[in-house]
Amino acid sequence: MFKSRFKQQHADLTWVEVLVTLAILGVLSSAGVSLWRGSQTNQAERRLLNDVERVLVFARNQAFLQAETLVLRPRVASEGWSSGMVLERKHDAQDGHAQRLHTWRWHDASVRLSWHGFLGDHALVIDHRPAKLTMNGYFLLEKTNSNQKVRWVVNRFGRIRVLRKHVD
């Protein structure tokens, strides 16, 4: 007798309740996926910013320690700065070759990186004399999944300041 009363008071879920529950779960999961993708992109941006800052500090310190002018170039010229950077000794006009000192690689298809500098867009020159340092320019980070652009301004000593809003 007790079981039959319990069954009568607590009937099974109706189709409407099931559909409402599934709709709520669908909305919550789609919001969660979009937030997760946004955080992944922000992590990639922060990771790349940290890598570029370390590269600039390393290159500047190497120029001072070796007492010679060094050059940062894109690792693969056709891909630009997005695939990594190469640190080289500034090549002599006599032999025409540059000695590669170090290579950095990063593989993130969600961002594109380009350099726009005081001395040109194809290389970043690091002089060993502090009075002659001219690393002025900016890196432009373009997020491929959201047409957002972020400008990283580099001062002559290689310090980076992030500008969130970028207007072409």
mmCIF file of C-alpha atoms in Angstrom:
data_model
loop_
_atom_site.group_PDB
_atom_site.id
_atom_site.type_symbol
_atom_site.label_atom_id
_atom_site.label_comp_id
_atom_site.label_asym_id
_atom_site.label_seq_id
_atom_site.Cartn_x
_atom_site.Cartn_y
_atom_site.Cartn_z
ATOM 1 C CA MET A 1 0.000 0.000 0.000
ATOM 2 C CA PHE A 2 2.835 2.424 0.801
ATOM 3 C CA LYS A 3 4.578 1.708 -2.535
ATOM 4 C CA SER A 4 1.496 2.434 -4.595
ATOM 5 C CA ARG A 5 0.945 5.813 -2.876
ATOM 6 C CA PHE A 6 4.593 6.734 -3.441
ATOM 7 C CA LYS A 7 4.330 5.880 -7.134
ATOM 8 C CA GLN A 8 1.184 7.927 -7.522
ATOM 9 C CA GLN A 9 2.708 11.006 -5.831
ATOM 10 C CA HIS A 10 6.029 10.836 -7.760
ATOM 11 C CA ALA A 11 5.139 10.102 -11.354
ATOM 12 C CA ASP A 12 7.764 9.825 -14.114
ATOM 13 C CA LEU A 13 9.158 12.927 -15.797
ATOM 14 C CA THR A 14 7.124 14.305 -18.633
ATOM 15 C CA TRP A 15 8.547 14.942 -22.099
ATOM 16 C CA VAL A 16 8.300 18.693 -21.552
ATOM 17 C CA GLU A 17 10.463 18.511 -18.429
ATOM 18 C CA VAL A 18 13.044 16.393 -20.242
ATOM 19 C CA LEU A 19 13.157 18.782 -23.209
ATOM 20 C CA VAL A 20 13.493 21.847 -20.962
ATOM 21 C CA THR A 21 16.319 20.171 -19.053
ATOM 22 C CA LEU A 22 18.117 19.260 -22.286
ATOM 23 C CA ALA A 23 17.700 22.811 -23.627
ATOM 24 C CA ILE A 24 19.204 24.277 -20.452
ATOM 25 C CA LEU A 25 22.118 21.828 -20.620
ATOM 26 C CA GLY A 26 22.679 22.696 -24.301
ATOM 27 C CA VAL A 27 22.805 26.440 -23.599
ATOM 28 C CA LEU A 28 25.176 25.978 -20.656
ATOM 29 C CA SER A 29 27.500 23.674 -22.592
ATOM 30 C CA SER A 30 27.676 26.008 -25.621
ATOM 31 C CA ALA A 31 28.526 28.928 -23.314
ATOM 32 C CA GLY A 32 31.184 26.798 -21.645
ATOM 33 C CA VAL A 33 32.761 25.815 -24.973
ATOM 34 C CA SER A 34 32.964 29.437 -26.156
ATOM 35 C CA LEU A 35 34.537 30.522 -22.851
ATOM 36 C CA TRP A 36 37.029 27.658 -23.076
ATOM 37 C CA ARG A 37 38.047 28.629 -26.625
ATOM 38 C CA GLY A 38 38.505 32.253 -25.564
ATOM 39 C CA SER A 39 40.722 31.237 -22.655
ATOM 40 C CA GLN A 40 42.798 29.004 -24.965
ATOM 41 C CA THR A 41 43.389 31.958 -27.319
ATOM 42 C CA ASN A 42 44.323 34.229 -24.406
ATOM 43 C CA GLN A 43 46.751 31.610 -23.108
ATOM 44 C CA ALA A 44 48.358 31.330 -26.542
ATOM 45 C CA GLU A 45 48.721 35.117 -26.678
ATOM 46 C CA ARG A 46 50.278 35.290 -23.200
ATOM 47 C CA ARG A 47 52.628 32.413 -23.982
ATOM 48 C CA LEU A 48 53.776 34.075 -27.206
ATOM 49 C CA LEU A 49 54.228 37.439 -25.445
ATOM 50 C CA ASN A 50 56.395 35.788 -22.778
ATOM 51 C CA ASP A 51 58.429 34.022 -25.464
ATOM 52 C CA VAL A 52 59.020 37.252 -27.402
ATOM 53 C CA GLU A 53 60.015 39.105 -24.210
ATOM 54 C CA ARG A 54 62.527 36.366 -23.355
ATOM 55 C CA VAL A 55 63.912 36.426 -26.901
ATOM 56 C CA LEU A 56 64.437 40.201 -26.772
ATOM 57 C CA VAL A 57 66.134 40.056 -23.367
ATOM 58 C CA PHE A 58 68.341 37.148 -24.472
ATOM 59 C CA ALA A 59 69.304 38.892 -27.723
ATOM 60 C CA ARG A 60 70.110 42.166 -25.978
ATOM 61 C CA ASN A 61 72.208 40.387 -23.334
ATOM 62 C CA GLN A 62 74.081 38.400 -25.994
ATOM 63 C CA ALA A 63 74.834 41.584 -27.928
ATOM 64 C CA PHE A 64 76.285 43.155 -24.763
ATOM 65 C CA LEU A 65 78.264 40.030 -23.788
ATOM 66 C CA GLN A 66 79.701 39.441 -27.261
ATOM 67 C CA ALA A 67 80.234 43.166 -27.878
ATOM 68 C CA GLU A 68 78.845 43.010 -31.398
ATOM 69 C CA THR A 69 75.700 43.885 -33.293
ATOM 70 C CA LEU A 70 73.156 41.066 -33.580
ATOM 71 C CA VAL A 71 70.066 40.701 -35.752
ATOM 72 C CA LEU A 72 66.725 39.020 -35.055
ATOM 73 C CA ARG A 73 64.986 37.735 -38.178
ATOM 74 C CA PRO A 74 61.933 35.574 -38.854
ATOM 75 C CA ARG A 75 62.797 31.866 -38.734
ATOM 76 C CA VAL A 76 61.090 31.265 -42.088
ATOM 77 C CA ALA A 77 60.952 34.366 -44.261
ATOM 78 C CA SER A 78 57.831 33.273 -46.155
ATOM 79 C CA GLU A 79 55.865 32.692 -42.912
ATOM 80 C CA GLY A 80 56.971 35.917 -41.254
ATOM 81 C CA TRP A 81 57.500 36.114 -37.512
ATOM 82 C CA SER A 82 54.679 33.668 -36.702
ATOM 83 C CA SER A 83 56.832 30.537 -36.916
ATOM 84 C CA GLY A 84 59.695 31.791 -34.752
ATOM 85 C CA MET A 85 62.844 33.898 -34.716
ATOM 86 C CA VAL A 86 66.525 33.483 -35.465
ATOM 87 C CA LEU A 87 69.329 35.377 -33.741
ATOM 88 C CA GLU A 88 72.331 36.006 -36.005
ATOM 89 C CA ARG A 89 75.519 37.971 -36.031
ATOM 90 C CA LYS A 90 75.242 40.873 -38.412
ATOM 91 C CA HIS A 91 76.777 39.584 -41.630
ATOM 92 C CA ASP A 92 79.851 41.144 -43.137
ATOM 93 C CA ALA A 93 79.680 42.765 -46.526
ATOM 94 C CA GLN A 94 82.747 40.705 -47.526
ATOM 95 C CA ASP A 95 81.496 37.151 -47.044
ATOM 96 C CA GLY A 96 77.741 37.900 -47.136
ATOM 97 C CA HIS A 97 76.835 35.180 -44.603
ATOM 98 C CA ALA A 98 75.375 35.587 -41.156
ATOM 99 C CA GLN A 99 76.283 33.205 -38.347
ATOM 100 C CA ARG A 100 73.192 31.793 -36.654
ATOM 101 C CA LEU A 101 73.460 31.915 -32.861
ATOM 102 C CA HIS A 102 70.062 30.697 -31.706
ATOM 103 C CA THR A 103 66.656 29.685 -33.092
ATOM 104 C CA TRP A 104 63.252 29.908 -31.412
ATOM 105 C CA ARG A 105 60.214 28.074 -32.775
ATOM 106 C CA TRP A 106 56.565 28.345 -31.932
ATOM 107 C CA HIS A 107 53.691 26.584 -33.583
ATOM 108 C CA ASP A 108 50.400 28.303 -32.906
ATOM 109 C CA ALA A 109 48.068 28.615 -35.859
ATOM 110 C CA SER A 110 45.593 30.753 -33.905
ATOM 111 C CA VAL A 111 47.826 33.865 -34.049
ATOM 112 C CA ARG A 112 49.916 35.667 -36.670
ATOM 113 C CA LEU A 113 52.810 37.869 -35.645
ATOM 114 C CA SER A 114 54.430 40.625 -37.698
ATOM 115 C CA TRP A 115 57.153 43.188 -36.920
ATOM 116 C CA HIS A 116 57.003 46.851 -37.875
ATOM 117 C CA GLY A 117 60.234 48.477 -36.828
ATOM 118 C CA PHE A 118 62.228 51.653 -36.947
ATOM 119 C CA LEU A 119 64.831 50.067 -39.224
ATOM 120 C CA GLY A 120 62.437 47.938 -41.301
ATOM 121 C CA ASP A 121 59.984 45.062 -41.122
ATOM 122 C CA HIS A 122 62.343 42.200 -41.981
ATOM 123 C CA ALA A 123 64.839 42.388 -39.116
ATOM 124 C CA LEU A 124 65.309 43.733 -35.628
ATOM 125 C CA VAL A 125 68.865 45.056 -35.096
ATOM 126 C CA ILE A 126 70.343 44.887 -31.586
ATOM 127 C CA ASP A 127 73.470 46.963 -31.103
ATOM 128 C CA HIS A 128 75.906 46.221 -28.283
ATOM 129 C CA ARG A 129 76.299 49.927 -27.477
ATOM 130 C CA PRO A 130 73.408 51.211 -25.334
ATOM 131 C CA ALA A 131 73.527 54.637 -26.971
ATOM 132 C CA LYS A 132 72.973 53.018 -30.380
ATOM 133 C CA LEU A 133 70.134 50.650 -29.436
ATOM 134 C CA THR A 134 67.269 51.094 -31.904
ATOM 135 C CA MET A 135 64.867 48.254 -31.231
ATOM 136 C CA ASN A 136 61.939 50.682 -31.542
ATOM 137 C CA GLY A 137 58.879 49.335 -33.255
ATOM 138 C CA TYR A 138 55.949 47.086 -32.581
ATOM 139 C CA PHE A 139 54.805 43.534 -33.057
ATOM 140 C CA LEU A 140 51.286 43.194 -34.410
ATOM 141 C CA LEU A 141 49.500 40.097 -33.164
ATOM 142 C CA GLU A 142 46.479 39.071 -35.222
ATOM 143 C CA LYS A 143 44.166 36.434 -33.806
ATOM 144 C CA THR A 144 43.005 34.299 -36.707
ATOM 145 C CA ASN A 145 39.795 33.067 -35.076
ATOM 146 C CA SER A 146 38.532 36.544 -34.122
ATOM 147 C CA ASN A 147 39.742 39.457 -36.273
ATOM 148 C CA GLN A 148 41.218 41.083 -33.148
ATOM 149 C CA LYS A 149 44.602 42.783 -33.372
ATOM 150 C CA VAL A 150 46.910 43.560 -30.468
ATOM 151 C CA ARG A 151 49.938 45.812 -30.716
ATOM 152 C CA TRP A 152 53.041 45.071 -28.620
ATOM 153 C CA VAL A 153 55.146 48.229 -28.577
ATOM 154 C CA VAL A 154 58.884 47.624 -28.112
ATOM 155 C CA ASN A 155 61.035 50.474 -26.822
ATOM 156 C CA ARG A 156 64.679 50.928 -27.736
ATOM 157 C CA PHE A 157 65.832 48.746 -24.824
ATOM 158 C CA GLY A 158 63.565 45.843 -25.778
ATOM 159 C CA ARG A 159 60.834 46.311 -23.186
ATOM 160 C CA ILE A 160 57.303 45.518 -24.365
ATOM 161 C CA ARG A 161 54.099 47.415 -23.613
ATOM 162 C CA VAL A 162 50.817 45.807 -24.698
ATOM 163 C CA LEU A 163 48.185 47.981 -26.354
ATOM 164 C CA ARG A 164 44.850 46.163 -26.425
ATOM 165 C CA LYS A 165 43.017 48.456 -28.792
ATOM 166 C CA HIS A 166 44.453 48.686 -32.269
ATOM 167 C CA VAL A 167 43.067 50.855 -35.003
ATOM 168 C CA ASP A 168 44.344 50.469 -38.564
#
